[in-house]
mmCIF file of C-alpha atoms in Angstrom:
data_model
loop_
_atom_site.group_PDB
_atom_site.id
_atom_site.type_symbol
_atom_site.label_atom_id
_atom_site.label_comp_id
_atom_site.label_asym_id
_atom_site.label_seq_id
_atom_site.Cartn_x
_atom_site.Cartn_y
_atom_site.Cartn_z
ATOM 1 C CA MET Z 1 73.647 102.939 169.963
ATOM 2 C CA LYS Z 2 71.982 105.569 167.826
ATOM 3 C CA LEU Z 3 69.306 104.287 165.438
ATOM 4 C CA LEU Z 4 68.936 105.734 161.966
ATOM 5 C CA GLN Z 5 65.428 106.655 160.880
ATOM 6 C CA TRP Z 6 64.445 106.516 157.199
ATOM 7 C CA ARG Z 7 62.167 109.245 155.906
ATOM 8 C CA PRO Z 8 61.066 109.895 152.311
ATOM 9 C CA ILE Z 9 62.635 112.889 150.615
ATOM 10 C CA ARG Z 10 60.642 115.303 148.580
ATOM 11 C CA ALA Z 11 61.585 115.513 144.941
ATOM 12 C CA LYS Z 12 62.621 119.168 145.100
ATOM 13 C CA ASN Z 13 65.057 118.378 147.911
ATOM 14 C CA LYS Z 14 66.598 115.262 146.356
ATOM 15 C CA LYS Z 15 69.238 117.068 144.322
ATOM 16 C CA LEU Z 16 70.251 119.243 147.273
ATOM 17 C CA TRP Z 17 70.342 116.238 149.596
ATOM 18 C CA PHE Z 18 72.388 114.141 147.134
ATOM 19 C CA SER Z 19 74.895 116.907 146.468
ATOM 20 C CA SER Z 20 75.439 117.324 150.216
ATOM 21 C CA ILE Z 21 76.614 113.718 150.647
ATOM 22 C CA PRO Z 22 80.402 113.516 150.837
ATOM 23 C CA GLN Z 23 81.469 111.886 147.547
ATOM 24 C CA GLN Z 24 83.756 108.892 147.548
ATOM 25 C CA ASN Z 25 86.969 109.134 145.610
ATOM 26 C CA PRO Z 26 85.961 108.411 141.993
ATOM 27 C CA ASN Z 27 89.426 107.008 141.437
ATOM 28 C CA PRO Z 28 89.727 104.199 143.997
ATOM 29 C CA ILE Z 29 93.126 102.965 145.066
ATOM 30 C CA HIS Z 30 92.483 99.590 143.500
ATOM 31 C CA SER Z 31 89.793 97.828 141.498
ATOM 32 C CA PRO Z 32 89.730 94.269 140.113
ATOM 33 C CA LEU Z 33 88.470 95.772 136.874
ATOM 34 C CA PHE Z 34 91.810 97.480 136.361
ATOM 35 C CA ASP Z 35 93.694 94.214 136.863
ATOM 36 C CA ASN Z 36 91.386 92.525 134.385
ATOM 37 C CA LEU Z 37 91.876 95.306 131.844
ATOM 38 C CA ALA Z 38 95.659 95.215 132.218
ATOM 39 C CA GLN Z 39 95.684 91.431 131.757
ATOM 40 C CA LEU Z 40 93.559 91.615 128.607
ATOM 41 C CA CYS Z 41 95.868 94.289 127.184
ATOM 42 C CA HIS Z 42 98.832 92.021 127.887
ATOM 43 C CA GLN Z 43 97.003 89.193 126.096
ATOM 44 C CA LYS Z 44 96.266 91.591 123.204
ATOM 45 C CA ASP Z 45 92.535 90.846 123.375
ATOM 46 C CA LEU Z 46 91.133 94.197 122.252
ATOM 47 C CA GLN Z 47 87.486 93.119 122.081
ATOM 48 C CA LYS Z 48 87.331 91.908 125.687
ATOM 49 C CA ALA Z 49 89.458 94.829 126.872
ATOM 50 C CA MET Z 50 86.963 97.303 125.425
ATOM 51 C CA GLY Z 51 84.174 95.336 127.136
ATOM 52 C CA VAL Z 52 85.872 95.938 130.479
ATOM 53 C CA MET Z 53 86.248 99.587 129.477
ATOM 54 C CA ASN Z 54 82.447 99.750 129.142
ATOM 55 C CA VAL Z 55 82.057 98.624 132.753
ATOM 56 C CA ILE Z 56 84.701 101.101 133.924
ATOM 57 C CA GLU Z 57 82.867 103.916 132.138
ATOM 58 C CA ASP Z 58 79.495 102.825 133.553
ATOM 59 C CA HIS Z 59 80.904 103.008 137.089
ATOM 60 C CA HIS Z 60 82.593 106.380 136.415
ATOM 61 C CA LEU Z 61 85.992 104.954 137.306
ATOM 62 C CA ARG Z 62 89.381 105.896 135.961
ATOM 63 C CA ALA Z 63 92.231 103.414 135.733
ATOM 64 C CA ASP Z 64 95.877 104.294 136.146
ATOM 65 C CA PRO Z 65 97.710 105.964 133.237
ATOM 66 C CA ILE Z 66 99.903 102.908 132.567
ATOM 67 C CA THR Z 67 96.832 100.748 131.916
ATOM 68 C CA TYR Z 68 95.356 103.323 129.557
ATOM 69 C CA SER Z 69 98.671 103.577 127.759
ATOM 70 C CA SER Z 70 98.663 99.796 127.200
ATOM 71 C CA LEU Z 71 95.100 99.946 125.891
ATOM 72 C CA ILE Z 72 95.939 102.790 123.517
ATOM 73 C CA LYS Z 73 98.948 100.837 122.247
ATOM 74 C CA LEU Z 74 96.665 97.848 121.631
ATOM 75 C CA CYS Z 75 94.322 100.082 119.623
ATOM 76 C CA ILE Z 76 97.270 101.337 117.578
ATOM 77 C CA GLU Z 77 98.417 97.791 116.807
ATOM 78 C CA ASN Z 78 94.894 96.892 115.637
ATOM 79 C CA ARG Z 79 94.307 100.218 113.848
ATOM 80 C CA ALA Z 80 91.162 100.556 115.943
ATOM 81 C CA VAL Z 81 90.454 104.252 115.407
ATOM 82 C CA ASN Z 82 86.920 104.266 116.826
ATOM 83 C CA GLU Z 83 88.053 102.539 120.010
ATOM 84 C CA GLY Z 84 90.854 105.077 120.312
ATOM 85 C CA ARG Z 85 88.345 107.916 120.075
ATOM 86 C CA ARG Z 86 86.286 106.339 122.849
ATOM 87 C CA ILE Z 87 89.316 106.202 125.121
ATOM 88 C CA HIS Z 88 90.051 109.845 124.363
ATOM 89 C CA ARG Z 89 86.482 110.863 125.216
ATOM 90 C CA HIS Z 90 86.610 108.827 128.423
ATOM 91 C CA LEU Z 91 89.841 110.499 129.495
ATOM 92 C CA SER Z 92 88.411 113.944 128.746
ATOM 93 C CA ASP Z 93 84.906 113.549 130.222
ATOM 94 C CA ASP Z 94 85.806 114.383 133.813
ATOM 95 C CA GLY Z 95 87.520 117.627 132.867
ATOM 96 C CA ARG Z 96 90.955 116.496 133.958
ATOM 97 C CA PRO Z 97 93.541 116.683 131.165
ATOM 98 C CA PRO Z 98 95.216 113.355 130.357
ATOM 99 C CA LYS Z 99 98.783 112.809 131.457
ATOM 100 C CA LEU Z 100 101.349 114.060 128.972
ATOM 101 C CA PHE Z 101 102.469 110.598 127.890
ATOM 102 C CA LEU Z 102 98.834 109.557 127.377
ATOM 103 C CA SER Z 103 98.286 112.552 125.124
ATOM 104 C CA ASN Z 104 101.373 111.489 123.175
ATOM 105 C CA SER Z 105 99.917 107.996 122.735
ATOM 106 C CA LEU Z 106 96.582 109.386 121.587
ATOM 107 C CA LEU Z 107 98.335 111.352 118.853
ATOM 108 C CA SER Z 108 99.336 108.074 117.204
ATOM 109 C CA ILE Z 109 95.794 106.785 116.705
ATOM 110 C CA LEU Z 110 93.205 109.520 116.568
ATOM 111 C CA ALA Z 111 92.105 110.656 113.149
ATOM 112 C CA GLU Z 112 91.715 114.130 114.588
ATOM 113 C CA ALA Z 113 95.297 114.060 115.886
ATOM 114 C CA ASN Z 114 95.871 117.670 114.944
ATOM 115 C CA ALA Z 115 92.962 118.767 117.152
ATOM 116 C CA VAL Z 116 94.384 116.775 120.065
ATOM 117 C CA PHE Z 117 97.795 118.298 119.423
ATOM 118 C CA GLN Z 118 96.405 121.831 119.355
ATOM 119 C CA ARG Z 119 94.552 121.298 122.655
ATOM 120 C CA MET Z 120 97.659 120.097 124.483
ATOM 121 C CA LYS Z 121 98.756 122.812 126.899
ATOM 122 C CA GLU Z 122 102.131 121.155 127.285
ATOM 123 C CA ARG Z 123 104.160 119.627 124.455
ATOM 124 C CA ASP Z 124 107.464 117.841 124.661
ATOM 125 C CA VAL Z 125 109.755 116.434 121.972
ATOM 126 C CA ILE Z 126 107.627 113.256 121.814
ATOM 127 C CA SER Z 127 104.495 115.299 121.131
ATOM 128 C CA TRP Z 128 106.122 117.119 118.231
ATOM 129 C CA SER Z 129 107.909 114.059 116.831
ATOM 130 C CA THR Z 130 104.790 111.879 116.914
ATOM 131 C CA MET Z 131 102.816 114.493 115.034
ATOM 132 C CA ILE Z 132 105.575 115.030 112.455
ATOM 133 C CA SER Z 133 105.913 111.286 111.829
ATOM 134 C CA GLY Z 134 102.153 110.831 111.588
ATOM 135 C CA LEU Z 135 101.827 113.558 108.973
ATOM 136 C CA ALA Z 136 104.777 112.236 106.964
ATOM 137 C CA GLN Z 137 103.513 108.651 106.971
ATOM 138 C CA ASN Z 138 100.092 109.761 105.768
ATOM 139 C CA GLY Z 139 101.398 111.622 102.741
ATOM 140 C CA ARG Z 140 101.226 115.100 104.287
ATOM 141 C CA SER Z 141 104.939 115.721 103.965
ATOM 142 C CA ILE Z 142 104.847 119.475 103.471
ATOM 143 C CA GLU Z 143 102.777 119.879 106.635
ATOM 144 C CA ALA Z 144 105.239 117.646 108.473
ATOM 145 C CA LEU Z 145 108.186 119.801 107.434
ATOM 146 C CA ARG Z 146 106.370 123.009 108.343
ATOM 147 C CA LEU Z 147 105.534 121.560 111.740
ATOM 148 C CA PHE Z 148 109.202 120.710 112.185
ATOM 149 C CA GLU Z 149 110.083 124.355 111.590
ATOM 150 C CA SER Z 150 107.496 125.311 114.240
ATOM 151 C CA MET Z 151 109.034 122.783 116.610
ATOM 152 C CA LYS Z 152 112.458 124.371 116.241
ATOM 153 C CA ALA Z 153 110.960 127.794 116.913
ATOM 154 C CA ALA Z 154 109.132 126.470 120.001
ATOM 155 C CA GLY Z 155 112.339 125.229 121.568
ATOM 156 C CA PRO Z 156 112.301 121.402 121.993
ATOM 157 C CA LYS Z 157 115.475 119.794 120.680
ATOM 158 C CA PRO Z 158 114.782 117.245 117.911
ATOM 159 C CA ASN Z 159 115.585 113.632 118.726
ATOM 160 C CA TYR Z 160 116.019 110.402 116.773
ATOM 161 C CA ILE Z 161 112.289 109.974 116.088
ATOM 162 C CA THR Z 162 112.075 113.554 114.832
ATOM 163 C CA MET Z 163 114.915 112.898 112.424
ATOM 164 C CA VAL Z 164 113.320 109.767 110.974
ATOM 165 C CA GLY Z 165 109.995 111.569 110.523
ATOM 166 C CA VAL Z 166 111.617 114.531 108.776
ATOM 167 C CA LEU Z 167 113.662 112.303 106.460
ATOM 168 C CA PHE Z 168 110.585 110.242 105.667
ATOM 169 C CA ALA Z 169 108.829 113.456 104.685
ATOM 170 C CA CYS Z 170 111.774 114.311 102.437
ATOM 171 C CA SER Z 171 111.410 110.974 100.642
ATOM 172 C CA HIS Z 172 107.898 111.857 99.464
ATOM 173 C CA ALA Z 173 107.790 112.477 95.748
ATOM 174 C CA GLY Z 174 106.891 116.017 94.734
ATOM 175 C CA LEU Z 175 108.930 117.864 97.324
ATOM 176 C CA VAL Z 176 111.660 119.013 94.978
ATOM 177 C CA GLU Z 177 110.340 122.568 94.887
ATOM 178 C CA ASP Z 178 108.441 122.704 98.189
ATOM 179 C CA GLY Z 179 109.863 121.571 101.485
ATOM 180 C CA TRP Z 180 113.358 120.419 102.149
ATOM 181 C CA LYS Z 181 116.025 119.666 99.610
ATOM 182 C CA LEU Z 182 118.237 116.659 100.203
ATOM 183 C CA GLU Z 183 121.238 118.846 100.951
ATOM 184 C CA GLU Z 184 119.289 120.370 103.833
ATOM 185 C CA ALA Z 185 118.368 116.891 105.041
ATOM 186 C CA LEU Z 186 122.028 115.884 105.044
ATOM 187 C CA ASN Z 187 122.950 119.031 106.963
ATOM 188 C CA PHE Z 188 120.199 118.198 109.428
ATOM 189 C CA ILE Z 189 121.747 114.776 110.045
ATOM 190 C CA ASP Z 190 125.202 116.273 110.508
ATOM 191 C CA SER Z 191 123.889 118.850 112.979
ATOM 192 C CA MET Z 192 122.276 116.321 115.321
ATOM 193 C CA GLY Z 193 124.001 115.568 118.584
ATOM 194 C CA PHE Z 194 124.147 111.796 118.134
ATOM 195 C CA GLN Z 195 125.512 109.249 115.693
ATOM 196 C CA PRO Z 196 123.036 108.359 112.921
ATOM 197 C CA ASP Z 197 122.274 104.656 112.546
ATOM 198 C CA CYS Z 198 121.335 102.562 109.511
ATOM 199 C CA VAL Z 199 117.664 103.497 109.776
ATOM 200 C CA ILE Z 200 118.555 107.166 109.350
ATOM 201 C CA TRP Z 201 120.850 106.546 106.398
ATOM 202 C CA ARG Z 202 118.418 104.152 104.693
ATOM 203 C CA THR Z 203 115.634 106.702 105.017
ATOM 204 C CA LEU Z 204 117.860 109.322 103.398
ATOM 205 C CA LEU Z 205 118.838 106.797 100.736
ATOM 206 C CA GLY Z 206 115.159 106.234 99.984
ATOM 207 C CA ALA Z 207 114.710 109.973 99.507
ATOM 208 C CA CYS Z 208 117.685 110.011 97.143
ATOM 209 C CA ARG Z 209 116.089 107.281 95.037
ATOM 210 C CA VAL Z 210 112.899 109.325 94.731
ATOM 211 C CA HIS Z 211 114.715 112.528 93.780
ATOM 212 C CA ARG Z 212 117.467 110.896 91.686
ATOM 213 C CA ASN Z 213 120.284 112.420 93.739
ATOM 214 C CA SER Z 214 123.181 110.039 93.117
ATOM 215 C CA CYS Z 215 125.769 112.125 94.977
ATOM 216 C CA ILE Z 216 124.050 112.041 98.371
ATOM 217 C CA ALA Z 217 122.842 108.488 97.683
ATOM 218 C CA VAL Z 218 126.453 107.338 97.409
ATOM 219 C CA HIS Z 219 127.286 109.100 100.669
ATOM 220 C CA ALA Z 220 124.339 107.469 102.460
ATOM 221 C CA ALA Z 221 125.141 104.024 101.039
ATOM 222 C CA LYS Z 222 128.768 104.267 102.177
ATOM 223 C CA GLU Z 223 127.646 105.222 105.680
ATOM 224 C CA ILE Z 224 125.359 102.176 105.778
ATOM 225 C CA LEU Z 225 128.205 99.891 104.704
ATOM 226 C CA LYS Z 226 130.435 101.303 107.445
ATOM 227 C CA LEU Z 227 127.839 100.181 109.978
ATOM 228 C CA GLU Z 228 126.738 96.984 108.229
ATOM 229 C CA PRO Z 229 129.512 95.851 105.847
ATOM 230 C CA GLU Z 230 127.582 92.712 104.836
ATOM 231 C CA ASP Z 231 124.371 94.463 103.762
ATOM 232 C CA GLU Z 232 123.940 93.010 100.276
ATOM 233 C CA GLY Z 233 121.087 95.316 99.270
ATOM 234 C CA THR Z 234 123.162 98.436 99.798
ATOM 235 C CA TYR Z 235 126.046 97.015 97.730
ATOM 236 C CA ILE Z 236 123.677 96.282 94.854
ATOM 237 C CA LEU Z 237 122.055 99.700 95.053
ATOM 238 C CA LEU Z 238 125.426 101.466 95.211
ATOM 239 C CA SER Z 239 126.623 99.488 92.187
ATOM 240 C CA ASN Z 240 123.513 100.487 90.264
ATOM 241 C CA ILE Z 241 123.936 104.144 91.200
ATOM 242 C CA TYR Z 242 127.482 104.088 89.844
ATOM 243 C CA ALA Z 243 126.368 102.238 86.710
ATOM 244 C CA ASP Z 244 123.630 104.773 86.075
ATOM 245 C CA SER Z 245 126.321 107.472 86.131
ATOM 246 C CA ARG Z 246 128.556 105.282 83.922
ATOM 247 C CA ARG Z 247 131.229 105.116 86.623
ATOM 248 C CA TRP Z 248 132.301 101.617 85.622
ATOM 249 C CA ASN Z 249 135.501 101.571 87.659
ATOM 250 C CA ASP Z 250 133.472 102.290 90.772
ATOM 251 C CA VAL Z 251 131.023 99.536 89.813
ATOM 252 C CA GLU Z 252 133.893 97.069 89.696
ATOM 253 C CA GLN Z 253 135.216 98.310 93.045
ATOM 254 C CA VAL Z 254 131.836 97.691 94.671
ATOM 255 C CA ARG Z 255 131.611 94.184 93.244
ATOM 256 C CA LYS Z 256 135.148 93.459 94.378
ATOM 257 C CA ALA Z 257 134.233 94.625 97.877
ATOM 258 C CA MET Z 258 131.266 92.242 97.788
ATOM 259 C CA ARG Z 259 133.543 89.353 96.862
ATOM 260 C CA ASP Z 260 136.034 90.288 99.557
ATOM 261 C CA GLN Z 261 133.270 90.405 102.170
ATOM 262 C CA GLY Z 262 131.765 87.154 100.923
ATOM 263 C CA VAL Z 263 128.492 88.932 100.177
ATOM 264 C CA ARG Z 264 126.187 87.293 97.641
ATOM 265 C CA LYS Z 265 122.927 88.581 96.232
ATOM 266 C CA GLU Z 266 120.142 86.301 97.373
ATOM 267 C CA PRO Z 267 117.220 85.849 94.958
ATOM 268 C CA GLY Z 268 114.277 88.067 95.768
ATOM 269 C CA ARG Z 269 111.241 86.331 97.180
ATOM 270 C CA SER Z 270 107.728 87.138 98.260
ATOM 271 C CA TRP Z 271 104.869 85.199 99.746
ATOM 272 C CA MET Z 272 101.160 85.446 100.258
ATOM 273 C CA GLU Z 273 98.579 83.525 102.247
ATOM 274 C CA VAL Z 274 95.480 82.094 100.565
ATOM 275 C CA GLY Z 275 93.089 79.858 102.456
ATOM 276 C CA LYS Z 276 95.454 79.671 105.442
ATOM 277 C CA LYS Z 277 98.212 78.316 103.193
ATOM 278 C CA ALA Z 278 101.404 80.280 102.470
ATOM 279 C CA HIS Z 279 102.649 80.428 98.869
ATOM 280 C CA VAL Z 280 106.308 81.424 98.357
ATOM 281 C CA PHE Z 281 107.546 82.911 95.077
ATOM 282 C CA ILE Z 282 111.221 83.296 94.127
ATOM 283 C CA VAL Z 283 112.583 85.325 91.213
ATOM 284 C CA GLY Z 284 113.040 83.079 88.174
ATOM 285 C CA ASP Z 285 111.331 80.079 89.780
ATOM 286 C CA PHE Z 286 108.411 78.602 87.810
ATOM 287 C CA SER Z 287 107.931 75.464 89.885
ATOM 288 C CA HIS Z 288 104.681 76.461 91.602
ATOM 289 C CA PRO Z 289 101.993 73.851 90.748
ATOM 290 C CA GLU Z 290 99.506 76.578 89.786
ATOM 291 C CA MET Z 291 101.938 78.630 87.717
ATOM 292 C CA ASP Z 292 99.741 78.515 84.586
ATOM 293 C CA CYS Z 293 96.833 80.169 86.415
ATOM 294 C CA ILE Z 294 99.156 82.614 88.180
ATOM 295 C CA ILE Z 295 100.731 83.857 84.951
ATOM 296 C CA LYS Z 296 97.329 84.123 83.297
ATOM 297 C CA GLU Z 297 96.097 86.345 86.129
ATOM 298 C CA LEU Z 298 99.328 88.392 86.096
ATOM 299 C CA ASN Z 299 98.922 88.933 82.363
ATOM 300 C CA ARG Z 300 95.428 90.267 82.976
ATOM 301 C CA LEU Z 301 96.421 92.590 85.836
ATOM 302 C CA ILE Z 302 99.601 93.907 84.236
ATOM 303 C CA GLY Z 303 97.769 94.420 80.969
ATOM 304 C CA ARG Z 304 95.273 96.630 82.761
ATOM 305 C CA ILE Z 305 97.876 98.799 84.516
ATOM 306 C CA THR Z 306 100.004 99.238 81.385
ATOM 307 C CA ASP Z 307 96.907 100.135 79.344
ATOM 308 C CA VAL Z 308 96.208 103.045 81.692
ATOM 309 C CA GLY Z 309 99.740 104.351 81.262
ATOM 310 C CA TYR Z 310 101.891 102.704 83.940
ATOM 311 C CA VAL Z 311 105.585 102.812 83.044
ATOM 312 C CA PRO Z 312 107.999 100.555 84.967
ATOM 313 C CA ASP Z 313 110.860 102.204 86.827
ATOM 314 C CA VAL Z 314 113.906 100.171 85.806
ATOM 315 C CA LYS Z 315 116.448 102.649 87.110
ATOM 316 C CA PHE Z 316 117.339 100.614 90.162
ATOM 317 C CA VAL Z 317 117.187 97.154 88.618
ATOM 318 C CA LEU Z 318 120.547 95.454 88.089
ATOM 319 C CA HIS Z 319 122.432 97.324 85.360
ATOM 320 C CA ASP Z 320 124.079 94.236 83.923
ATOM 321 C CA LEU Z 321 120.675 93.121 82.636
ATOM 322 C CA GLU Z 322 119.427 94.103 79.210
ATOM 323 C CA GLU Z 323 116.504 96.533 79.173
ATOM 324 C CA SER Z 324 113.969 93.852 78.229
ATOM 325 C CA ARG Z 325 115.246 91.592 81.008
ATOM 326 C CA LYS Z 326 114.994 94.459 83.480
ATOM 327 C CA ARG Z 327 111.351 94.849 82.633
ATOM 328 C CA ASN Z 328 110.821 91.110 82.937
ATOM 329 C CA HIS Z 329 112.604 91.288 86.281
ATOM 330 C CA LEU Z 330 109.903 93.673 87.445
ATOM 331 C CA GLY Z 331 107.180 91.483 86.016
ATOM 332 C CA ILE Z 332 105.961 94.244 83.727
ATOM 333 C CA THR Z 333 106.084 92.129 80.549
ATOM 334 C CA ALA Z 334 104.210 89.272 82.160
ATOM 335 C CA ARG Z 335 101.569 89.476 79.402
ATOM 336 C CA ASN Z 336 104.257 87.941 77.148
ATOM 337 C CA TRP Z 337 105.524 85.395 79.661
ATOM 338 C CA ARG Z 338 105.772 81.783 78.641
ATOM 339 C CA LEU Z 339 106.707 78.875 80.836
ATOM 340 C CA PRO Z 340 110.228 77.574 80.166
#
């Protein structure tokens, strides 16, 4: 048996000696830390998961891409931007580019998503679509539409997610002159290689409401009703569109179709949680025990917004209501409300 003899190493030789040692694989086949991290992601415990990430970073380890993807998704769900940046730095520190699908996930959370996108050497349809949707949802609709044009020039074929992102961008107010017109959006839908669903048509319908395009709105509403013939909201909206154009025969046809389908308009409702207790409010219902205080506060808030120039949009409120009742329906005249 050969004995090993320990001898001190001079400082100037330490770096050379250390660099000559064969390095172990920094990405071991398995580590209990990775199992722990995956379990915490499954349990949606972001705080503890990031604690395990600290240990992984301290030991210069790198988990498998699936685990990182789960952690990034957890950050997205919690809108944890700073944690997402940390993950991005960790994945970039060793000089190895993240897997493509990890880069796609990072695009959804990082504030500097455009920088991440620009650094990606490889981009697929998910890369482009995620970026387009992110821009559209953050009010940068013109940039989203320009990026879509770049995507078409680059070659990837748009998919369902691309379509939703583009239509969402179209629904942003102020794009009448710049960006796409609704006719182009409709042509875009028709040119896709798959059947649009209700999400697509509702997104287009939302754009029509913003831009007051009743013609395409009617087309979108009819397509929704083909797919979901009992969708009460679309019937009501279609009836209001016809009424706004004074197409009273069409209004009656829509209401007849509602009766034939057995569709009834349910009262609108909303709820909020205060002190871990849910409070439900229904249109026309004044039975809440604190209604006096609620109306007093509404009077104060609505008074403030109307004083600074807010004008209610009554265009899509039921047309068989008088104008004053429409405004009451929206709660805008709450300063004059009285309990029945």
